[in-house]
Amino acid sequence: MKNTIKKVMPMRLVTLVRCVKSHRAEGKMDMILGGLKDFQCQKWVYSHAKDEETAYLEQLEKICRKIEIDENNYFFYPYSKTLHRFFPTHAMNILSITPAYEEVLATDFAAMGENRVVRALKILVDRVTEKQSCVVRFMEVTRLCRRVLYPSDSFEGALQKILFFHAMLWQMEHGHNGLGRLDMALFPYYKKDIEEGRLTREKAEVILREMIALIGSQTHQKSATLYGDTGQYILLGGFDKEGRNVENELTHLFLGIFATLSIPDPKLILRVNNHTSKSVYDATARCLLKGNGSPLILNEDKVIPLMERFGYAPEDCYNLGTSACWEPLILGKSFDQNNNLNSISPLKAVNNAIMMASSYTADFEAFMRLFEQCLEENIRSCAHDLVMDCSPLFTLLFSDATKSGKDISKGGAKYAYHGMLVVGLPNTINALLNIKELVFKQKLLTLKECKDVIEHNFENAADLRGLLQSQPLKFGKVDDSVLRLTNRVSDKIESVVSNIRINGRRAKVGFSSPNYISQAFDIEASMDGRRSGEPLSTHISPVGKNIDIVEVINFASLMNYEGCRINGNVVDFIIPAAFNRHVDKLSELLNDSVQRGLYELQLNVLDKNTLIDARNHPEKYPNLVVRVWGFSAYFNELPDEYKVNLINRAEAYEC
């Protein structure tokens, strides 16, 4: 009994926290009471089978028999916020991967009648089609559902099939799963229905808006660490299998729709290249200026060659997608788990080197060798094998796995390059630059004094802290010495990670991490002038003032991403709302960034005064959306430390 309780409690606690968080806007006491009331309604689906795949299949069948059928949605979306699959606590559930939905739409699952996943799904489909209802739209939904296990033959049918499988993946606890390349996947069905008179552009827009609203209707229940952190992305643009640039009416429809929405979820990711048109950049600029954080810009001219050199087959890279946020992978072929490990902290390695240094550390080069030793130890402490749950449902949707008969977690997926992330690289570079200048060049400080300052958190050292923060050379400044140091640290990380194996496969690393606040609590004061526990820098973004967006884009474009450094490298910047008067300028900035070789870019369009007022008077800003790390959220839903961080960054970037 004790062992059973130990297994069950962690998952129940996670569910309880989510129930409570969903009532955050109602005040502390009502939040707790409402959360407890919701928690009492939760139901769990178990299996006593010892084999994990058998247990999964039994649970899938039980869920297909039990899940409530909602007649009132525009599409059938089989996701219940009160019904949960219980999975083994010794294993991690599979997250943050996405099928190639264009292949799913063309697949005849009904012909796989002996497949146990298909048999379970057919139980649910039969329940839907046999249900009696007076709701007129539901009659059309039942017609669409009769086709979800067959190849799609219409625009609405294709959307229903995608939503059916997307929801079932969520229902089986595979969170952070995206929707893939919808402009590419849906366009053949859209074009056919338009040509045959069954659909108009205006009707398609209505349908897409219904789909977007449905996907975002249960954001609270789907969110992971923070509200909005769902990984539900729609991918637009990019090359197709024949090398043609995907840019069609649906691309513009999605961008146009999101330019009218103040919602955090779902989100857009836009693949761009040298053939991306001005009209797409213009539409993207208008979308970003709406202030919902979409889309993230992914420069495939930069990313795809790096992926190919790392080990992804050229014939697969046309289907470049991402994990939940920004980490590149291959849709429908990658089992890559890209954010399951603690983030590498080079800033902690700087502090460790200071603590270990002695009077015999004669010059900066000697200190760098000590730092690199500490950095390697930090990297290796973060890396370990992953024990993963199985997923017969994902296996059904991955063609390589279906052909091999192996679960995607056991070699069925073509790729399983798991990823690591680095947090606080800009802080690290600033700290090292300060040590080089003030300790070894100007000799204004000793390493012993640096140690004392760190241990006492700048107590009675405000002048020194100001000096550290005001040094002219910083991460993001296009200066040879800054770039050399940045690439040296990056090269060291690459050389260590390239020799690490996770579950027997090569590992990747990226210089963007969601942990810039959560892991900062464990890092003492640092020689960039940061106090103990204060947030780290956000991704590849400058700390403090006097580096504008153009300079940091130029700087990031000159960084070295070769080798295994492909697991997400995002410039995250806050631009002023004044850009609303200059859409063309933002469009040109986006295009120029790609031409210069930027990896990825995400933007907040905010001003400090609005954020301060929203923090003080949340009732005035119920729909204020901000970009957090790889997702967007309502500002009012964020913990206060994230609000303060955004305010501080907005103030710094305004200068």
XYZ file of C-alpha atoms in Angstrom:
655
model
C 0.000 0.000 0.000
C 2.815 2.424 0.896
C 4.476 1.839 -2.478
C 1.202 2.499 -4.273
C 0.730 5.770 -2.374
C 4.303 6.819 -3.222
C 3.619 6.233 -6.907
C 0.240 7.932 -7.000
C 0.918 11.034 -4.891
C 3.357 12.911 -7.193
C 0.913 12.895 -10.111
C -2.019 13.823 -7.888
C -0.023 16.727 -6.446
C 0.756 18.013 -9.941
C -2.945 17.849 -10.777
C -3.878 19.606 -7.524
C -1.453 22.447 -8.281
C -2.930 22.858 -11.765
C -6.470 22.906 -10.349
C -5.513 25.604 -7.852
C -3.613 27.682 -10.440
C -6.655 27.719 -12.733
C -8.422 29.877 -10.099
C -5.492 32.291 -9.612
C -7.480 35.340 -10.706
C -10.120 34.853 -7.988
C -8.102 35.791 -4.890
C -6.058 33.551 -2.617
C -8.845 31.931 -0.560
C -11.194 31.438 -3.526
C -8.261 30.081 -5.527
C -7.583 27.416 -2.890
C -11.245 26.519 -2.378
C -11.969 26.449 -6.109
C -8.887 24.353 -6.765
C -9.803 21.825 -4.070
C -13.338 21.575 -5.438
C -12.021 20.916 -8.948
C -9.539 18.381 -7.616
C -12.345 16.324 -6.090
C -13.750 15.847 -9.603
C -10.545 14.342 -11.023
C -10.603 10.725 -12.196
C -7.618 8.461 -12.820
C -7.283 5.602 -15.271
C -5.043 2.767 -14.080
C -3.814 -0.556 -15.394
C -2.468 -3.509 -13.430
C -0.529 -4.894 -16.395
C 3.175 -5.330 -15.667
C 4.267 -4.633 -19.234
C 4.249 -0.864 -19.832
C 3.008 -1.041 -23.416
C 0.148 -3.350 -22.442
C -0.704 -1.000 -19.580
C -0.707 1.986 -21.943
C -3.010 0.217 -24.405
C -5.410 -0.823 -21.656
C -5.546 2.751 -20.392
C -6.099 4.095 -23.908
C -9.048 1.760 -24.378
C -10.545 2.711 -20.993
C -10.187 6.410 -21.811
C -11.834 5.924 -25.203
C -14.774 4.289 -23.417
C -15.018 6.861 -20.613
C -14.171 10.255 -22.058
C -17.072 12.676 -22.217
C -18.330 13.619 -25.667
C -18.974 17.361 -25.817
C -21.650 18.214 -28.374
C -21.151 21.960 -28.170
C -17.752 22.460 -29.811
C -17.282 23.280 -33.468
C -15.049 20.196 -33.758
C -14.839 17.025 -31.707
C -11.861 17.467 -29.392
C -11.442 14.445 -27.090
C -9.577 16.071 -24.206
C -10.943 16.013 -20.669
C -9.550 18.174 -17.890
C -10.842 15.704 -15.278
C -9.743 12.354 -16.750
C -6.085 11.362 -16.407
C -3.910 8.482 -17.457
C -1.722 7.341 -14.586
C 1.795 6.618 -15.869
C 4.763 5.122 -14.014
C 6.572 7.644 -11.823
C 9.982 6.090 -12.472
C 9.728 7.228 -16.094
C 9.252 10.594 -17.796
C 6.236 10.997 -20.025
C 7.037 11.751 -23.653
C 6.627 15.467 -24.345
C 7.465 18.178 -26.847
C 7.391 16.248 -30.104
C 4.954 16.599 -32.991
C 3.817 14.237 -35.768
C 4.137 15.133 -39.433
C 0.436 15.849 -39.799
C 0.546 15.979 -43.593
C 1.431 12.257 -43.407
C -1.208 11.605 -40.750
C -3.868 13.157 -42.998
C -2.957 10.817 -45.847
C -2.782 7.662 -43.702
C -5.529 5.033 -43.757
C -5.580 3.962 -40.111
C -8.809 2.042 -40.656
C -6.829 -0.410 -42.786
C -4.720 -1.235 -39.698
C -7.647 -2.987 -38.068
C -5.529 -5.340 -35.943
C -3.522 -2.510 -34.401
C -4.607 -2.180 -30.765
C -4.309 1.613 -30.819
C -6.598 1.800 -33.848
C -9.067 -0.593 -32.224
C -9.220 1.610 -29.130
C -9.651 4.780 -31.183
C -12.435 3.130 -33.178
C -14.342 2.596 -29.921
C -14.311 6.350 -29.373
C -15.180 7.150 -32.986
C -18.143 4.754 -32.832
C -19.359 6.403 -29.615
C -19.328 9.786 -31.343
C -21.041 8.672 -34.534
C -23.716 6.716 -32.647
C -24.542 9.528 -30.223
C -27.993 11.037 -30.646
C -28.039 14.826 -30.534
C -30.265 17.760 -31.420
C -27.289 20.102 -31.881
C -27.161 20.907 -35.592
C -23.376 21.407 -35.769
C -22.781 18.125 -33.928
C -24.537 16.272 -36.749
C -21.853 17.628 -39.087
C -19.172 16.730 -36.533
C -20.349 13.110 -36.472
C -20.049 13.032 -40.264
C -16.484 14.339 -40.044
C -15.623 11.845 -37.302
C -16.658 8.905 -39.463
C -13.623 9.808 -41.602
C -10.948 10.484 -38.936
C -9.362 7.042 -39.287
C -9.426 7.267 -43.096
C -7.424 9.506 -45.458
C -8.789 13.048 -45.313
C -10.846 14.300 -48.240
C -11.832 17.850 -47.247
C -10.522 20.932 -45.452
C -12.822 20.540 -42.450
C -12.206 16.801 -42.384
C -8.450 17.343 -42.331
C -8.759 19.793 -39.436
C -10.999 17.372 -37.540
C -8.456 14.568 -37.996
C -5.581 16.743 -36.741
C -7.593 17.916 -33.737
C -8.670 14.363 -32.916
C -5.103 13.082 -32.687
C -3.769 16.276 -31.094
C -6.331 15.969 -28.298
C -5.743 12.247 -27.807
C -2.005 12.845 -27.401
C -2.787 15.374 -24.690
C -5.252 12.961 -23.108
C -2.549 10.294 -22.891
C -0.340 12.791 -20.986
C 1.879 13.717 -23.950
C 1.919 17.438 -23.248
C 3.639 20.175 -25.215
C 2.688 18.560 -28.516
C 2.284 20.970 -31.393
C 0.138 21.081 -34.523
C 2.886 21.091 -37.130
C 2.993 22.784 -40.522
C -0.670 23.641 -40.946
C -0.316 25.917 -43.976
C 1.501 23.128 -45.829
C -0.558 20.203 -44.496
C -3.987 21.764 -45.023
C -3.441 23.611 -48.299
C -4.188 20.707 -50.713
C -7.587 20.209 -49.043
C -8.265 23.947 -48.915
C -7.390 24.355 -52.604
C -9.533 21.382 -53.658
C -12.562 22.582 -51.689
C -12.182 26.124 -53.061
C -11.938 24.864 -56.649
C -14.955 22.580 -56.234
C -17.098 25.304 -54.656
C -17.431 23.746 -51.185
C -15.413 26.440 -49.428
C -14.649 30.152 -49.584
C -11.724 32.046 -48.086
C -14.126 33.764 -45.695
C -15.588 30.452 -44.531
C -12.080 29.016 -44.103
C -11.186 31.945 -41.846
C -14.249 31.265 -39.685
C -13.283 27.591 -39.419
C -9.666 28.396 -38.503
C -10.798 30.846 -35.833
C -12.993 28.119 -34.328
C -10.027 25.740 -34.324
C -7.728 28.304 -32.675
C -10.314 29.070 -29.987
C -10.828 25.371 -29.287
C -7.110 24.637 -28.932
C -6.674 27.532 -26.524
C -9.815 26.872 -24.497
C -8.096 24.683 -21.898
C -4.791 26.466 -21.510
C -4.961 26.358 -17.709
C -5.255 22.581 -17.645
C -2.542 22.065 -20.251
C 0.030 24.525 -18.896
C 3.211 23.164 -17.359
C 5.353 25.469 -15.207
C 3.447 28.697 -15.912
C 0.116 29.587 -17.472
C 0.490 29.518 -21.266
C 3.377 27.039 -21.257
C 1.606 24.456 -23.431
C 3.870 24.029 -26.460
C 0.846 24.265 -28.770
C 2.444 25.856 -31.803
C 1.354 26.222 -35.403
C 4.299 26.198 -37.807
C 4.158 28.291 -40.973
C 6.404 28.781 -43.991
C 9.632 27.000 -44.913
C 10.589 24.706 -47.766
C 8.592 21.604 -48.648
C 9.896 18.205 -49.754
C 10.429 19.412 -53.331
C 12.335 22.496 -52.204
C 9.466 24.893 -52.900
C 8.858 27.730 -50.488
C 5.578 27.248 -48.611
C 3.767 30.550 -48.832
C 0.080 30.291 -49.632
C -3.328 31.693 -48.720
C -3.328 29.761 -45.451
C 0.026 31.263 -44.458
C -1.501 34.715 -44.816
C -4.790 33.651 -43.225
C -3.064 32.441 -40.065
C -0.882 35.554 -39.807
C -3.894 37.761 -40.450
C -6.011 36.012 -37.820
C -3.310 36.225 -35.155
C -2.849 39.923 -35.938
C -6.377 40.402 -34.534
C -6.070 38.216 -31.418
C -4.913 39.100 -27.910
C -4.442 35.515 -26.810
C -1.364 33.659 -25.565
C -2.229 30.175 -26.803
C -1.780 28.659 -29.357
C 1.279 30.396 -30.775
C 2.905 30.731 -34.178
C 6.393 29.833 -35.363
C 7.430 31.119 -38.779
C 10.166 29.453 -40.809
C 11.866 32.034 -43.009
C 14.546 31.894 -45.693
C 16.000 33.931 -48.542
C 12.813 33.352 -50.564
C 10.387 34.618 -47.932
C 8.396 37.444 -49.511
C 7.983 41.013 -48.343
C 4.251 40.408 -47.949
C 4.923 37.651 -45.398
C 7.372 39.855 -43.492
C 4.800 42.675 -43.515
C 2.087 40.333 -42.216
C 4.508 39.023 -39.584
C 5.301 42.559 -38.427
C 1.596 43.356 -38.054
C 1.127 40.127 -36.119
C 4.002 40.890 -33.736
C 2.765 44.431 -33.196
C -0.546 43.066 -31.950
C 1.484 42.128 -28.883
C 0.687 38.420 -28.511
C 4.299 37.304 -28.955
C 3.677 35.441 -32.219
C 5.395 34.402 -34.313
C 8.852 33.269 -33.253
C 11.147 33.646 -36.282
C 13.249 30.605 -37.224
C 15.892 31.154 -39.920
C 16.012 27.837 -41.748
C 18.846 28.999 -44.016
C 20.958 29.059 -40.855
C 19.460 26.126 -38.959
C 19.065 23.398 -41.579
C 22.723 23.242 -42.758
C 23.812 23.002 -39.113
C 21.331 20.172 -38.497
C 22.580 18.305 -41.553
C 26.193 18.601 -40.429
C 25.185 17.402 -36.968
C 23.578 14.201 -38.248
C 20.045 14.775 -39.519
C 19.573 13.455 -43.062
C 19.247 16.181 -45.730
C 16.122 14.494 -47.114
C 14.422 14.888 -43.714
C 15.395 18.447 -42.833
C 12.712 20.010 -45.027
C 10.330 18.991 -42.224
C 12.172 21.007 -39.620
C 10.021 21.730 -36.599
C 10.686 22.509 -32.967
C 10.013 21.083 -29.552
C 7.587 23.059 -27.411
C 9.560 26.304 -27.644
C 12.460 26.652 -30.101
C 14.636 23.513 -30.083
C 14.905 22.183 -33.677
C 13.917 18.612 -34.552
C 12.266 16.703 -37.412
C 8.476 16.454 -37.368
C 7.244 12.863 -37.372
C 10.754 11.428 -37.055
C 12.322 12.918 -33.909
C 11.896 11.447 -30.459
C 14.341 14.152 -29.298
C 13.638 15.150 -25.688
C 15.234 18.572 -25.641
C 14.470 20.065 -22.238
C 14.429 17.313 -19.603
C 17.763 18.103 -17.934
C 18.949 20.872 -15.638
C 20.350 23.757 -17.646
C 24.117 24.158 -17.833
C 25.191 27.165 -15.749
C 28.507 28.684 -16.876
C 27.988 31.581 -14.445
C 28.055 29.139 -11.556
C 31.335 27.843 -13.013
C 32.758 31.394 -12.920
C 31.867 31.671 -9.236
C 33.335 28.250 -8.507
C 36.568 29.252 -10.234
C 36.750 32.410 -8.112
C 36.289 30.343 -4.945
C 39.032 27.922 -6.020
C 41.476 30.534 -7.284
C 44.574 31.330 -5.287
C 47.252 33.965 -5.330
C 49.053 31.750 -7.837
C 46.372 32.455 -10.462
C 48.737 34.891 -12.086
C 46.865 35.993 -15.186
C 43.522 35.850 -16.952
C 44.549 32.858 -19.062
C 45.249 30.843 -15.910
C 41.865 31.886 -14.535
C 40.167 30.846 -17.789
C 41.722 27.384 -17.552
C 40.349 27.054 -14.028
C 36.944 28.319 -15.201
C 36.889 25.822 -18.075
C 37.637 23.002 -15.652
C 34.702 24.089 -13.461
C 32.516 24.491 -16.552
C 33.206 20.942 -17.701
C 32.267 19.638 -14.259
C 29.031 21.627 -14.381
C 28.134 20.281 -17.825
C 28.784 16.669 -16.873
C 26.748 17.045 -13.677
C 23.723 18.009 -15.805
C 23.951 15.111 -18.275
C 22.418 11.710 -17.614
C 20.374 9.064 -19.380
C 16.604 9.491 -19.530
C 14.118 6.825 -18.458
C 11.139 7.409 -20.727
C 7.587 6.146 -20.754
C 6.337 4.414 -23.894
C 3.758 5.708 -26.374
C 1.970 3.304 -28.716
C -0.160 6.287 -29.834
C 2.819 8.391 -30.925
C 4.285 5.235 -32.479
C 1.178 4.908 -34.662
C 1.741 8.467 -35.924
C 5.460 8.026 -36.721
C 5.795 6.085 -39.986
C 9.316 4.768 -39.241
C 8.148 3.382 -35.907
C 5.026 1.821 -37.414
C 7.099 0.058 -40.070
C 9.675 -1.219 -37.585
C 7.117 -2.304 -35.000
C 9.169 -0.607 -32.269
C 7.849 1.982 -29.852
C 9.343 5.424 -30.506
C 10.936 5.302 -27.046
C 12.711 2.045 -27.882
C 14.362 2.793 -31.192
C 11.283 3.181 -33.384
C 11.918 6.848 -34.142
C 14.632 7.660 -36.675
C 16.157 10.330 -34.419
C 16.687 10.432 -30.655
C 19.213 13.231 -30.206
C 18.341 14.527 -26.753
C 19.161 18.104 -25.861
C 20.792 20.247 -23.196
C 20.352 23.980 -22.609
C 22.651 26.732 -21.316
C 21.326 29.440 -19.023
C 22.964 32.797 -18.322
C 25.606 32.939 -21.076
C 25.440 36.785 -21.308
C 25.931 37.113 -17.526
C 28.890 34.762 -17.784
C 30.581 36.761 -20.527
C 30.022 40.037 -18.672
C 31.477 38.566 -15.472
C 34.548 37.242 -17.306
C 35.073 40.558 -19.110
C 34.947 42.377 -15.771
C 37.430 39.975 -14.185
C 39.776 40.359 -17.133
C 39.616 44.163 -17.053
C 39.349 45.001 -13.354
C 41.333 42.152 -11.767
C 44.061 41.325 -14.253
C 44.411 44.470 -16.387
C 43.642 47.485 -14.186
C 44.274 45.541 -10.948
C 41.517 47.435 -9.144
C 40.358 44.185 -7.544
C 41.845 40.903 -6.406
C 40.204 37.505 -6.762
C 40.030 37.414 -2.966
C 37.996 40.620 -3.020
C 35.770 39.143 -5.739
C 35.179 36.140 -3.486
C 34.254 38.378 -0.548
C 31.849 40.414 -2.668
C 30.104 37.264 -3.892
C 29.823 35.761 -0.419
C 28.448 39.002 1.068
C 26.136 39.767 -1.875
C 27.578 43.258 -2.527
C 26.875 44.351 1.041
C 28.417 47.813 1.496
C 29.731 47.568 -2.077
C 27.196 49.553 -4.091
C 29.930 51.526 -5.862
C 31.683 48.354 -6.969
C 28.406 46.879 -8.183
C 27.776 50.016 -10.204
C 31.279 49.816 -11.661
C 30.744 46.198 -12.734
C 27.433 47.012 -14.392
C 28.751 50.079 -16.218
C 31.743 48.542 -17.980
C 31.662 49.373 -21.709
C 32.399 45.863 -22.977
C 29.398 43.570 -22.621
C 27.789 40.561 -24.239
C 25.975 41.760 -27.349
C 28.444 44.511 -28.233
C 30.013 43.887 -31.620
C 33.627 43.995 -30.471
C 36.336 41.491 -31.390
C 37.368 40.843 -27.799
C 33.770 40.206 -26.692
C 33.089 37.892 -29.622
C 36.336 35.968 -29.090
C 35.542 35.385 -25.432
C 31.924 34.426 -26.187
C 32.957 31.931 -28.832
C 35.713 30.547 -26.594
C 33.187 29.760 -23.851
C 30.761 28.430 -26.451
C 33.521 26.283 -28.006
C 34.336 24.775 -24.616
C 30.698 23.878 -24.025
C 30.494 22.354 -27.502
C 33.659 20.293 -27.025
C 32.348 18.781 -23.789
C 28.766 18.164 -24.959
C 29.971 16.642 -28.236
C 31.557 13.830 -26.214
C 28.465 13.202 -24.084
C 26.051 10.408 -24.911
C 22.485 10.405 -23.605
C 20.811 7.012 -23.947
C 23.637 6.044 -26.283
C 23.067 8.911 -28.741
C 24.846 12.203 -29.386
C 23.597 15.175 -27.396
C 22.779 18.697 -28.581
C 23.125 21.984 -26.741
C 21.552 25.419 -27.159
C 22.086 28.810 -25.557
C 18.461 29.566 -24.699
C 16.804 28.221 -21.565
C 13.486 28.686 -19.754
C 15.315 28.535 -16.411
C 16.649 32.098 -16.284
C 14.595 32.779 -13.158
C 14.111 29.340 -11.577
C 17.817 28.395 -11.611
C 18.919 31.920 -10.673
C 17.715 31.369 -7.111
C 20.574 28.904 -6.611
C 23.324 31.174 -7.945
C 25.112 33.580 -5.636
C 25.992 37.144 -6.558
C 28.175 37.352 -9.643
C 30.838 39.582 -11.115
C 28.523 41.063 -13.719
C 26.953 43.047 -10.868
C 24.031 40.704 -10.360
C 22.876 40.125 -6.775
C 22.255 36.645 -5.383
C 19.026 35.160 -6.704
C 18.387 37.893 -9.254
C 17.242 36.701 -12.693
C 19.769 35.641 -15.271
C 19.751 37.045 -18.779
C 16.999 35.882 -21.111
C 18.464 33.680 -23.846
C 20.942 35.435 -26.194
C 19.993 38.904 -25.050
C 21.968 41.804 -23.603
C 21.962 42.586 -19.903
C 21.338 46.224 -19.120
C 21.432 49.299 -21.326
C 23.127 50.751 -24.402
C 22.916 47.733 -26.738
C 20.040 48.056 -29.186
C 18.262 45.348 -31.131
C 20.281 45.875 -34.316
C 23.596 45.439 -32.501
C 22.536 42.320 -30.596
C 21.192 40.776 -33.817
C 24.526 41.477 -35.506
C 26.354 40.021 -32.509
C 24.213 36.867 -32.373
C 24.697 36.368 -36.114
C 28.476 36.264 -35.551
C 28.319 33.615 -32.829
C 29.478 30.105 -33.683
C 26.685 27.495 -33.770
C 28.649 24.688 -35.419
C 28.861 21.162 -34.062
C 26.226 20.281 -31.501
C 25.196 23.900 -30.762
C 21.830 23.602 -32.506
C 19.354 23.116 -29.652
C 17.790 26.581 -29.813
C 19.555 29.964 -29.910
C 17.040 32.783 -29.498
C 17.538 36.520 -29.440
C 14.756 37.768 -27.160
C 14.194 41.517 -27.210
C 11.590 44.042 -26.086
C 10.843 46.725 -28.654
C 8.807 49.872 -27.916
C 5.165 50.243 -28.908
C 6.288 53.158 -31.121
C 6.981 50.518 -33.785
C 3.193 50.408 -34.287
C 3.618 53.581 -36.338
C 6.386 52.004 -38.414
C 5.271 48.537 -39.521
C 7.556 48.789 -42.535
C 10.586 49.369 -40.292
C 9.879 46.226 -38.277
C 9.337 44.241 -41.482
C 12.718 45.444 -42.785
C 14.355 44.583 -39.459
C 13.050 41.003 -39.634
C 14.233 40.554 -43.216
C 17.630 42.069 -42.465
C 18.066 39.797 -39.431
C 17.637 36.730 -41.606
C 20.039 38.015 -44.245
C 22.678 38.574 -41.561
C 22.421 34.972 -40.361
C 20.383 35.205 -37.167
C 19.363 31.805 -35.733
C 16.027 32.594 -34.023
C 14.224 35.732 -32.863
C 11.279 36.486 -30.607
C 9.959 39.930 -29.731
C 7.806 41.607 -27.120
C 6.206 44.898 -28.113
C 5.896 46.610 -24.736
C 6.673 49.760 -22.829
C 7.750 50.077 -19.227
C 4.927 52.389 -18.147
C 2.209 50.042 -19.391
C 3.782 47.108 -17.571
C 4.133 49.052 -14.322
C 0.517 50.177 -14.514
C -0.611 46.622 -15.306
C 1.254 45.323 -12.283
C -0.370 47.920 -10.030
C -3.825 47.833 -11.645
C -4.333 44.372 -13.190
C -8.073 44.958 -13.633
C -7.279 47.527 -16.347
C -5.290 45.043 -18.453
C -7.161 41.702 -18.558
C -5.874 40.915 -22.074
C -2.270 42.137 -21.883
C -0.159 39.346 -23.408
C 3.617 39.055 -23.003
C 6.227 36.651 -24.331
C 7.852 34.740 -21.456
C 10.438 32.232 -22.686
C 9.171 30.131 -25.576
C 5.516 30.882 -24.985
C 3.173 33.765 -24.302
C 0.993 34.412 -21.258
C -1.405 36.946 -19.863
C 0.689 39.376 -17.820
C -1.782 39.135 -14.933
C -1.282 35.367 -14.733
C 2.485 35.551 -14.193
C 4.225 35.263 -10.818
C 5.472 38.639 -9.640
C 9.157 37.868 -10.236
C 8.419 37.436 -13.958
C 6.489 40.725 -14.058
C 9.354 42.578 -12.391
C 11.861 40.999 -14.769
C 9.866 42.135 -17.811
C 9.547 45.658 -16.391
C 13.290 45.870 -15.737
C 14.143 44.587 -19.208
C 11.679 46.966 -20.871
C 13.246 49.883 -18.984
C 16.775 48.839 -19.966
C 15.926 48.349 -23.636
C 14.148 51.715 -23.866
C 17.457 53.504 -23.251
